[in-house]
XYZ file of C-alpha atoms in Angstrom:
673
model
C -7.322 -45.497 -1.214
C -8.752 -46.811 2.060
C -12.043 -45.694 3.593
C -13.872 -46.892 6.678
C -17.483 -48.030 6.339
C -18.875 -44.693 7.537
C -16.796 -42.517 5.199
C -17.401 -44.903 2.318
C -21.137 -44.220 2.692
C -20.850 -40.404 2.566
C -23.097 -39.236 -0.266
C -21.852 -36.153 -2.116
C -23.672 -36.919 -5.333
C -27.346 -37.086 -4.400
C -27.522 -33.315 -4.508
C -26.584 -31.602 -7.739
C -23.104 -30.228 -8.219
C -22.934 -26.809 -6.609
C -26.099 -27.311 -4.550
C -26.555 -25.341 -1.357
C -24.893 -26.954 1.683
C -28.293 -27.495 3.304
C -29.226 -29.874 0.474
C -26.365 -32.259 1.192
C -27.182 -35.212 3.465
C -25.918 -35.488 7.039
C -23.536 -38.219 8.195
C -22.634 -38.901 11.833
C -18.905 -39.674 11.824
C -18.810 -40.652 15.492
C -16.927 -39.577 18.590
C -13.687 -37.725 17.885
C -11.531 -40.488 19.462
C -13.243 -42.950 17.118
C -12.196 -40.832 14.124
C -8.621 -40.838 15.427
C -8.691 -44.611 15.736
C -10.077 -45.122 12.236
C -7.495 -42.670 10.863
C -4.693 -44.711 12.467
C -6.216 -47.839 10.956
C -5.861 -46.264 7.505
C -9.082 -44.391 6.709
C -7.878 -41.436 4.646
C -11.154 -39.541 5.032
C -11.085 -39.813 8.835
C -7.499 -38.557 8.726
C -8.642 -35.612 6.576
C -11.455 -34.750 8.996
C -9.131 -35.033 12.022
C -6.480 -32.822 10.441
C -9.150 -30.260 9.574
C -10.332 -30.113 13.190
C -6.770 -30.020 14.526
C -5.875 -27.002 12.394
C -9.135 -25.080 12.860
C -9.351 -21.844 14.815
C -12.213 -23.292 16.871
C -10.450 -26.445 18.089
C -6.676 -26.380 17.570
C -5.999 -24.984 21.053
C -8.529 -27.148 22.913
C -8.401 -30.586 21.366
C -8.942 -32.136 24.796
C -12.537 -30.841 24.719
C -13.172 -33.013 21.655
C -12.612 -36.230 23.598
C -16.318 -36.687 24.371
C -17.785 -34.801 21.398
C -19.620 -36.215 18.400
C -18.414 -35.125 14.961
C -21.096 -34.822 12.280
C -20.609 -34.071 8.595
C -23.598 -31.795 8.089
C -24.330 -29.290 5.353
C -20.785 -29.608 3.960
C -19.394 -28.682 7.370
C -17.872 -30.492 10.328
C -20.310 -29.901 13.167
C -19.116 -30.796 16.672
C -21.934 -31.656 19.094
C -22.186 -32.609 22.749
C -24.804 -35.252 22.044
C -27.046 -36.656 19.340
C -29.960 -34.422 20.320
C -28.061 -31.157 19.868
C -29.285 -29.154 16.910
C -27.088 -28.423 13.939
C -24.946 -25.302 14.066
C -23.705 -23.470 11.001
C -20.947 -20.978 10.388
C -18.886 -19.796 7.437
C -15.584 -20.791 9.027
C -12.603 -23.103 8.570
C -14.772 -26.193 9.073
C -16.870 -25.527 5.971
C -16.098 -27.395 2.756
C -16.608 -27.115 -0.980
C -17.281 -30.114 -3.178
C -14.743 -30.295 -6.018
C -14.482 -32.533 -9.034
C -11.297 -34.058 -10.476
C -9.014 -32.094 -12.789
C -10.349 -31.869 -16.360
C -13.589 -33.477 -15.206
C -15.906 -34.621 -18.011
C -18.470 -36.628 -16.048
C -22.049 -35.909 -15.052
C -22.694 -32.183 -14.714
C -19.391 -31.239 -16.356
C -21.094 -28.350 -18.160
C -21.488 -26.674 -14.756
C -17.749 -26.646 -14.099
C -16.188 -23.171 -13.812
C -19.551 -21.613 -13.146
C -20.343 -19.946 -9.886
C -20.337 -22.811 -7.403
C -18.251 -25.647 -8.793
C -14.499 -25.952 -8.943
C -12.020 -28.519 -10.081
C -9.404 -29.784 -7.669
C -6.337 -27.525 -7.821
C -3.118 -29.095 -6.557
C -0.796 -26.189 -5.809
C 2.977 -26.635 -5.516
C 4.560 -26.736 -2.072
C 7.087 -24.068 -3.116
C 5.432 -20.650 -3.709
C 8.104 -19.865 -6.328
C 7.640 -23.106 -8.237
C 7.397 -22.506 -11.995
C 3.691 -23.359 -11.898
C 3.081 -20.717 -9.213
C 5.194 -18.120 -11.034
C 3.265 -18.749 -14.239
C 0.014 -18.118 -12.365
C 1.324 -14.815 -10.963
C 2.494 -13.653 -14.386
C -0.930 -14.523 -15.818
C -2.572 -12.419 -13.114
C -0.226 -9.541 -13.922
C -1.046 -9.792 -17.607
C -4.802 -9.850 -16.944
C -4.519 -6.890 -14.584
C -2.976 -4.732 -17.304
C -6.269 -4.874 -19.212
C -8.474 -3.883 -16.252
C -10.063 -0.460 -16.685
C -9.506 0.716 -13.110
C -6.046 -0.835 -12.663
C -3.091 1.339 -13.628
C -0.829 -0.269 -16.208
C 2.584 -1.228 -14.784
C 5.090 1.110 -16.395
C 8.410 2.774 -15.756
C 8.315 5.666 -13.308
C 10.826 7.823 -11.514
C 12.300 5.521 -8.884
C 12.183 6.361 -5.158
C 15.243 8.139 -3.763
C 16.818 4.865 -2.596
C 16.182 1.503 -4.175
C 17.504 -2.060 -4.019
C 18.943 -3.021 -7.402
C 18.754 -6.771 -8.025
C 20.839 -8.354 -10.815
C 19.197 -11.163 -12.763
C 22.202 -13.341 -11.876
C 21.597 -14.691 -8.321
C 25.363 -15.040 -7.792
C 25.799 -11.254 -8.050
C 25.005 -9.354 -4.857
C 22.085 -6.906 -4.915
C 22.892 -3.399 -3.739
C 21.174 -0.386 -2.233
C 21.589 2.546 -4.619
C 20.642 6.177 -4.944
C 18.185 6.341 -7.833
C 19.462 9.747 -8.967
C 16.559 10.332 -11.320
C 16.529 6.875 -12.897
C 13.275 5.423 -14.134
C 12.096 1.839 -13.887
C 9.376 -0.515 -12.684
C 9.772 -1.623 -9.074
C 8.199 -3.889 -6.488
C 7.428 -2.672 -2.971
C 7.415 -4.828 0.172
C 4.715 -4.730 2.854
C 5.584 -6.616 6.029
C 5.635 -6.573 9.819
C 9.126 -5.444 10.771
C 8.787 -6.077 14.502
C 11.861 -5.095 16.496
C 14.312 -6.721 14.091
C 17.226 -4.412 13.315
C 18.571 -3.923 9.796
C 21.908 -2.373 8.857
C 21.934 1.419 8.641
C 23.166 2.280 5.154
C 24.744 5.690 4.533
C 27.171 4.974 1.678
C 25.900 4.241 -1.821
C 25.920 1.947 -3.635
C 26.198 -0.654 -0.867
C 26.345 -4.376 -1.755
C 24.100 -6.583 0.366
C 25.001 -9.887 1.959
C 21.615 -11.532 1.381
C 22.407 -14.334 3.822
C 22.841 -11.806 6.630
C 19.594 -9.941 5.921
C 16.331 -10.547 7.797
C 14.635 -13.484 6.068
C 11.586 -11.537 4.885
C 13.744 -9.031 3.013
C 15.966 -11.788 1.611
C 12.872 -13.665 0.392
C 11.499 -10.459 -1.152
C 14.748 -10.014 -3.098
C 14.495 -13.595 -4.375
C 10.841 -13.121 -5.325
C 11.536 -9.861 -7.144
C 14.247 -11.531 -9.216
C 12.111 -14.590 -10.018
C 9.262 -12.360 -11.200
C 11.627 -10.609 -13.602
C 11.883 -7.234 -11.870
C 15.112 -5.344 -11.264
C 14.146 -3.037 -8.410
C 12.709 -3.527 -4.917
C 11.772 -0.920 -2.327
C 11.807 -2.105 1.303
C 11.571 0.484 4.071
C 14.170 -1.059 6.443
C 16.894 -0.698 3.783
C 15.612 2.249 1.755
C 15.050 4.587 4.693
C 17.947 5.252 7.058
C 16.426 3.948 10.280
C 18.197 6.283 12.719
C 17.835 9.420 10.587
C 14.847 11.619 11.426
C 15.409 13.749 8.332
C 15.410 10.683 6.072
C 12.245 9.359 7.701
C 10.565 12.743 7.285
C 11.649 13.082 3.649
C 10.660 9.573 2.546
C 7.457 9.240 4.562
C 6.162 12.387 2.848
C 6.420 10.411 -0.413
C 4.497 7.467 1.043
C 1.643 7.774 -1.458
C 3.943 7.888 -4.472
C 6.186 5.046 -3.298
C 3.317 2.592 -2.830
C 0.927 4.020 -5.412
C 3.410 3.929 -8.300
C 4.827 0.468 -7.584
C 4.296 -2.113 -10.303
C 3.392 -4.665 -7.626
C 3.340 -4.980 -3.856
C 4.581 -8.170 -2.222
C 2.667 -8.757 1.006
C 4.359 -10.901 3.667
C 0.933 -11.725 5.029
C 1.776 -14.292 7.702
C 5.030 -12.846 9.065
C 5.089 -11.366 12.566
C 8.494 -9.706 12.028
C 11.283 -9.296 9.475
C 12.727 -12.711 10.276
C 9.488 -14.617 9.588
C 10.139 -14.904 5.873
C 7.781 -15.152 2.923
C 8.641 -18.358 1.103
C 7.080 -21.084 3.227
C 5.816 -24.484 2.174
C 2.080 -24.662 1.480
C -0.081 -27.719 2.040
C -3.715 -27.737 0.891
C -5.857 -30.450 2.442
C -8.047 -32.429 0.046
C -10.165 -35.361 1.078
C -9.780 -38.647 -0.746
C -12.359 -39.268 -3.477
C -15.776 -39.538 -1.801
C -19.400 -39.928 -2.806
C -21.164 -42.962 -4.177
C -19.131 -42.810 -7.397
C -15.916 -41.748 -5.655
C -15.499 -38.745 -7.959
C -15.961 -35.851 -5.520
C -13.410 -34.199 -3.225
C -13.808 -31.977 -0.167
C -11.699 -28.865 0.245
C -11.905 -25.955 2.673
C -14.350 -23.315 1.476
C -12.141 -20.529 2.864
C -9.676 -21.106 0.013
C -11.910 -18.936 -2.157
C -12.413 -15.987 0.145
C -10.298 -13.651 2.276
C -10.217 -15.604 5.545
C -6.412 -15.915 5.697
C -5.878 -12.237 4.842
C -8.284 -10.962 7.469
C -6.802 -13.105 10.234
C -3.127 -12.710 9.376
C -0.532 -10.795 11.382
C -0.152 -8.193 8.628
C -3.908 -7.956 8.125
C -4.279 -6.593 11.658
C -1.877 -3.670 11.201
C -3.076 -0.166 10.374
C -0.152 0.998 8.259
C -0.332 -2.226 6.235
C -3.990 -1.456 5.481
C -2.979 1.936 4.057
C -0.220 0.338 1.975
C -2.761 -2.142 0.647
C -5.145 0.662 -0.325
C -2.442 2.616 -2.145
C -0.729 -0.198 -4.041
C -2.336 -0.823 -7.457
C -1.979 -4.602 -7.163
C -0.893 -6.933 -4.380
C 0.504 -10.444 -4.286
C -0.325 -11.869 -0.856
C 1.885 -14.706 0.336
C -0.795 -16.197 2.567
C -0.655 -19.231 4.821
C -2.144 -21.681 2.336
C -1.803 -20.079 -1.086
C -0.971 -17.027 -3.166
C -3.807 -14.496 -3.298
C -3.985 -11.742 -5.892
C -5.702 -8.422 -5.220
C -6.360 -5.529 -7.576
C -9.253 -3.249 -8.504
C -11.023 -6.146 -10.225
C -11.145 -8.122 -6.969
C -9.302 -11.170 -5.654
C -7.970 -14.292 -7.314
C -6.932 -17.458 -5.500
C -4.199 -19.902 -6.418
C -6.122 -22.850 -4.958
C -9.502 -22.012 -6.468
C -10.772 -20.713 -9.780
C -14.140 -19.832 -8.244
C -14.590 -16.743 -6.066
C -17.202 -16.856 -3.303
C -19.731 -14.186 -4.262
C -22.228 -15.062 -1.538
C -20.320 -14.580 1.730
C -20.984 -10.998 2.848
C -22.935 -10.181 -0.326
C -25.749 -8.673 1.721
C -23.311 -6.128 3.174
C -21.304 -5.427 0.047
C -21.495 -1.649 0.365
C -20.301 -1.874 3.966
C -17.230 -3.874 2.965
C -13.904 -2.446 1.792
C -13.218 -3.268 -1.845
C -10.213 -2.050 -3.762
C -12.384 -1.314 -6.785
C -14.016 1.512 -4.822
C -10.871 3.485 -3.924
C -8.538 2.574 -6.802
C -10.025 4.937 -9.434
C -9.333 7.920 -7.167
C -5.765 6.800 -6.500
C -5.252 6.218 -10.214
C -6.574 9.684 -10.971
C -4.373 11.329 -8.339
C -1.190 9.674 -9.617
C -1.732 9.977 -13.358
C -0.122 12.754 -15.353
C -3.349 13.056 -17.327
C -6.176 12.541 -14.819
C -9.281 10.688 -15.877
C -12.754 11.679 -14.818
C -13.979 9.322 -12.106
C -17.618 8.404 -12.508
C -19.755 6.371 -10.133
C -17.819 3.204 -9.369
C -18.721 -0.447 -9.805
C -22.173 -1.510 -8.643
C -22.824 1.998 -7.222
C -23.869 3.205 -10.672
C -26.928 4.992 -9.259
C -24.982 6.932 -6.679
C -23.985 10.462 -7.579
C -20.326 11.222 -8.168
C -20.074 12.956 -4.802
C -21.827 10.067 -3.100
C -19.456 7.527 -4.640
C -16.433 9.519 -3.475
C -17.793 9.837 0.044
C -18.671 6.149 0.190
C -15.141 5.233 -0.920
C -13.781 7.282 1.971
C -16.111 5.682 4.509
C -15.146 2.188 3.303
C -11.477 3.011 3.856
C -12.126 4.442 7.325
C -14.023 1.333 8.408
C -11.308 -0.974 7.061
C -8.580 1.016 8.798
C -10.387 1.392 12.135
C -10.248 -2.336 12.883
C -6.446 -2.370 12.600
C -3.825 -1.684 15.245
C -1.059 0.908 15.289
C 2.170 0.802 17.237
C 1.652 4.496 18.007
C -2.065 5.168 18.406
C -1.428 8.887 18.021
C -0.815 8.206 14.308
C -4.462 7.465 13.456
C -5.145 10.660 11.545
C -1.608 10.781 10.159
C -1.902 7.246 8.768
C -5.172 8.036 6.975
C -3.920 11.409 5.732
C -2.615 9.996 2.447
C -6.064 8.588 1.604
C -7.764 11.828 2.698
C -5.421 13.845 0.492
C -6.199 11.619 -2.503
C -9.963 11.570 -2.018
C -10.223 15.337 -1.479
C -11.092 17.081 -4.737
C -12.808 19.998 -3.012
C -16.350 18.700 -3.508
C -16.759 17.331 0.033
C -15.907 20.538 1.855
C -13.258 20.963 4.525
C -11.567 18.030 6.221
C -12.400 18.056 9.929
C -10.372 15.395 11.748
C -11.687 12.526 9.648
C -15.085 13.852 8.543
C -16.075 16.207 5.730
C -17.878 19.483 6.308
C -20.259 19.301 3.332
C -21.902 16.078 4.517
C -21.693 16.365 8.279
C -24.524 13.859 8.832
C -22.531 11.169 7.005
C -19.453 11.970 9.081
C -21.286 11.684 12.405
C -23.066 8.452 11.436
C -20.715 5.823 12.816
C -20.812 3.375 15.686
C -19.105 0.294 17.015
C -19.328 -3.050 15.238
C -19.390 -5.447 18.197
C -16.718 -4.808 20.799
C -16.827 -1.684 22.928
C -14.760 1.227 21.681
C -11.982 2.553 23.909
C -11.656 6.338 24.164
C -8.107 7.580 23.629
C -6.184 7.853 26.904
C -4.804 11.230 25.793
C -6.376 13.717 23.409
C -6.115 12.602 19.803
C -9.219 13.939 18.074
C -12.649 15.420 18.880
C -15.334 12.965 19.983
C -17.199 13.271 16.685
C -14.216 11.728 14.888
C -13.628 7.973 14.565
C -9.984 8.784 15.350
C -10.939 9.608 18.960
C -11.532 5.938 19.795
C -9.800 2.597 19.368
C -11.697 -0.342 17.908
C -13.618 -1.335 14.801
C -16.278 1.149 13.712
C -18.951 0.925 11.051
C -20.075 3.886 8.959
C -23.838 3.585 9.102
C -24.193 5.766 6.008
C -22.997 2.920 3.769
C -26.117 0.986 4.811
C -28.474 3.797 3.854
C -30.400 3.322 0.590
C -28.175 3.949 -2.419
C -30.566 6.575 -3.763
C -30.905 8.448 -0.459
C -29.120 11.590 -1.651
C -31.010 11.739 -4.948
C -34.363 11.106 -3.264
C -33.798 13.914 -0.797
C -32.783 16.226 -3.636
C -36.087 15.510 -5.410
C -38.151 16.026 -2.255
C -36.204 18.164 0.237
C -39.083 18.818 2.665
C -37.932 16.270 5.263
C -34.320 17.434 5.075
C -35.293 21.064 5.426
C -37.057 20.188 8.643
C -34.713 17.661 10.241
C -31.286 17.663 8.555
C -28.323 18.695 10.728
C -26.342 21.629 9.409
C -22.758 22.590 10.144
C -22.824 26.162 11.435
C -19.096 26.713 11.992
C -15.906 24.944 12.962
C -12.578 25.647 14.602
C -9.690 23.261 14.070
C -6.356 23.350 15.877
C -3.997 21.506 13.552
C -0.759 19.923 14.661
C 0.716 21.321 11.450
C -1.324 24.302 10.178
C 0.040 23.698 6.677
C -1.306 20.125 6.613
C -5.020 19.861 7.520
C -5.078 16.078 6.972
C -2.741 15.386 9.874
C -3.050 15.489 13.656
C -5.273 17.912 15.562
C -5.009 19.439 19.006
C -7.371 19.968 21.914
C -9.675 22.914 21.373
C -10.953 21.711 17.999
C -14.748 21.892 17.821
C -17.740 22.289 15.530
C -21.124 23.984 15.967
C -24.008 21.960 14.532
C -27.663 22.922 14.219
C -29.994 19.957 14.452
C -33.327 18.529 15.584
C -32.800 17.265 19.117
C -34.671 15.387 21.807
C -33.602 13.941 25.139
C -32.603 10.287 24.917
C -34.946 9.261 27.720
C -37.749 11.367 26.229
C -37.221 9.573 22.907
C -37.309 6.163 24.564
C -40.490 7.002 26.486
C -42.203 8.431 23.392
C -41.413 5.349 21.330
C -43.039 2.894 23.710
C -44.487 -0.509 22.913
C -47.672 1.035 21.557
C -45.934 3.383 19.132
C -45.384 2.415 15.483
C -41.611 2.485 15.982
C -38.883 0.308 17.449
C -35.700 1.618 19.009
C -32.137 0.282 18.812
C -29.616 2.090 21.012
C -25.872 1.500 20.906
C -23.412 3.267 23.188
C -19.862 3.503 21.870
C -18.048 2.610 25.087
C -20.723 1.241 27.413
C -22.589 -2.106 27.465
C -25.815 -0.348 28.473
C -28.643 -1.264 26.054
C -26.769 -4.281 24.675
C -28.763 -7.403 23.914
C -27.880 -9.784 26.749
C -28.677 -12.791 24.559
C -26.286 -11.783 21.781
C -23.403 -10.412 23.855
C -22.275 -12.163 27.013
C -20.752 -9.998 29.762
C -20.231 -10.404 33.506
C -23.336 -9.332 35.386
C -21.282 -7.036 37.615
C -19.958 -5.170 34.558
C -23.485 -4.624 33.271
C -24.724 -3.515 36.681
C -21.933 -0.962 37.092
C -22.514 0.426 33.599
C -26.266 0.631 34.170
C -25.867 2.503 37.449
C -23.456 4.964 35.853
C -25.782 5.641 32.939
C -28.819 6.048 35.203
C -27.029 8.767 37.129
C -26.287 10.633 33.895
C -29.309 9.719 31.751
C -30.776 13.224 31.685
C -27.532 14.594 30.238
C -27.967 12.687 26.963
C -29.466 14.187 23.806
C -30.249 12.668 20.424
C -29.839 14.602 17.170
C -31.378 13.417 13.891
C -28.850 12.638 11.172
C -30.703 11.022 8.280
C -33.746 8.920 7.474
C -35.822 7.350 4.737
C -39.050 6.588 6.598
C -40.684 9.614 4.975
C -40.485 8.131 1.466
C -43.706 7.370 -0.395
C -44.579 5.955 -3.771
C -45.046 2.593 -5.451
C -41.356 1.633 -5.200
C -41.197 2.039 -1.409
C -42.593 -0.205 1.291
C -44.570 2.149 3.506
C -44.410 -0.417 6.287
C -40.676 0.108 6.597
C -38.156 2.896 6.994
C -35.488 4.151 9.358
C -34.244 7.293 11.024
C -30.735 7.438 12.474
C -29.665 9.713 15.302
C -26.405 10.433 17.092
C -26.314 10.314 20.914
C -24.616 13.286 22.546
C -23.679 13.726 26.193
C -23.364 17.090 27.936
C -19.748 17.931 28.683
C -18.943 19.500 32.029
C -20.700 22.677 33.088
C -20.374 24.476 29.758
C -23.928 24.951 28.513
C -24.581 23.625 25.014
C -21.316 21.676 24.799
C -21.575 17.974 24.008
C -19.513 14.968 23.007
C -20.523 12.010 20.839
C -21.157 8.818 22.846
C -23.466 6.617 20.792
C -25.960 5.990 18.051
C -29.704 5.323 17.749
C -31.680 3.717 14.957
C -35.444 4.192 14.928
C -37.235 1.636 12.768
C -40.754 2.193 11.515
C -42.793 -0.837 12.588
C -46.102 -0.507 10.803
C -47.143 -4.150 11.082
C -49.641 -4.839 13.822
C -50.376 -1.131 14.178
C -53.711 0.317 13.157
C -52.325 3.756 12.298
C -52.225 4.923 8.698
C -49.036 6.094 7.008
C -49.886 9.744 7.677
C -50.804 9.014 11.293
C -47.468 7.292 11.853
C -45.645 10.397 10.720
C -47.879 12.607 12.801
C -46.656 10.653 15.824
C -43.061 11.333 14.799
C -43.567 15.003 14.004
C -45.504 15.487 17.223
C -42.625 14.474 19.462
C -40.698 17.058 21.482
C -38.172 17.961 18.779
C -36.225 21.134 19.393
C -33.940 22.823 16.884
C -30.712 23.576 18.740
C -27.199 24.703 17.938
C -24.717 22.561 19.861
C -20.979 22.768 20.290
C -19.409 19.347 19.715
C -15.936 18.735 21.100
């Protein structure tokens, strides 16, 4: 092993094993061209750092910019700076490293190995179907069978058409009619693209595997190597040019994916010819540190980075398939990743990152939240679903609603080939989650908890209203772009607290008065809706400008306004936009400002008692804009959060609430379209 003087001096041992990145010392590696030179001269660490930069999302497409940049190893991350005076930047990205120890390490601190922060070096095979990799997958399968919320793989009635795969690879697989047979099968999730597959109308039909799209051929090989006999892949198991076959099989979408023993996910493929079985190469640094017994490895190998940024991870239908399937084997760019109701497991790391995103856990989709409801829906003998996972304090109804909101948020960030399918795609999840306790299904929201349904807004990027009617404005399906259900950030005990002390709700809570839905298919309320659908809601309202003026700098409140499809009120420091775009948006809003109302949805600022901080609390409101000349008719256009800011204000707790109650609230019944 060869190291240059600089890399030889890198100290990975002065901080304890598993210490926070900020505790690790900083080393200036030099200008990027200098790293390249030292790598060519044989420094293996410089080569590792260069290859990391060259493959990173931040730099791989603009390496020329690195020519005059300084590379610093700081806080277990490669930090690229314009000069020595530039302050350190930090991000949880593909330039962040973990410190690993050698395999079967027994040195200093060995008792910490396999705890939360420390991992041994895992050398994974290049071939994803190497015996070592297959053994790992079979171990995951075996472990999954014992998980309480994971359905046990068992024989079920096979889908109408299925690919039968002989154990002998010299015998051709064939597409067969199941004709009532039972068995355990694997299902394939992939991006098909525009690749054509043969239209099969005669059964059984032998398959020339060499002539098939590579992804399907690889899925057949994988199914055989895992010891399964049957595979379901839509391009071969649904007659592509038959509308009746599509209609018949798509209606069984939930059963096909939900009853599969395992789903193979072709995570990286952009179409059916991309394949699944690609070589994997995990970058490890040479041994570093003063004792040369520490290795650097990308931190992202123990969280979902590659899934979230993959071609398949951006597709809406794939998200639904992933929700329905009881367990998934992701063939990701760098490694195999396992997913089931117990969480994720990573081929390249035995340690899961439990810190990244931990502060927003309830706002993040997790299979453990939805899987119990899917399991219940598909079992012959349903189990009673109690509060799930860490939401033990949430009521059963609250847990069910939160599971739905998690799925909506996860789905909303994905794309669809046909945007008109938004409600149709989510219909299978809506059907599963609906046990009658949440009221009627109204184009993506539930009638019993209308405040929760209206409490959504954009994440970062502006939302794009549908070019043609797709859903009412109150529904997340009416816009394109990632949304966040604000209700999942409300205190976990919000519903119980209001039940114990309903005074605030009785005064301010919105109530659904009536609704009228025009369904695309009257027999299927979970599907598409037509123009003319509306709801009447009674709520406490105030003009948006009146609210802003009332909550001035001297009031004990702060105001955060977010418009769904307009940059007005955005923080100019956080979000960069052309000045002309902001000016145009501001002028448009100013001309319509008086047409905007706010309606209270939910809040916790009223809470008192020793367990609550009286200096804090929120109230969330939906922004509504008058529609046309029809009096009392509005559409949803944004969201407002009012934060109680008691610090620096001389008012008492009661006086603060007197300010709030004394504002120009008016109870109104509005028609939302």
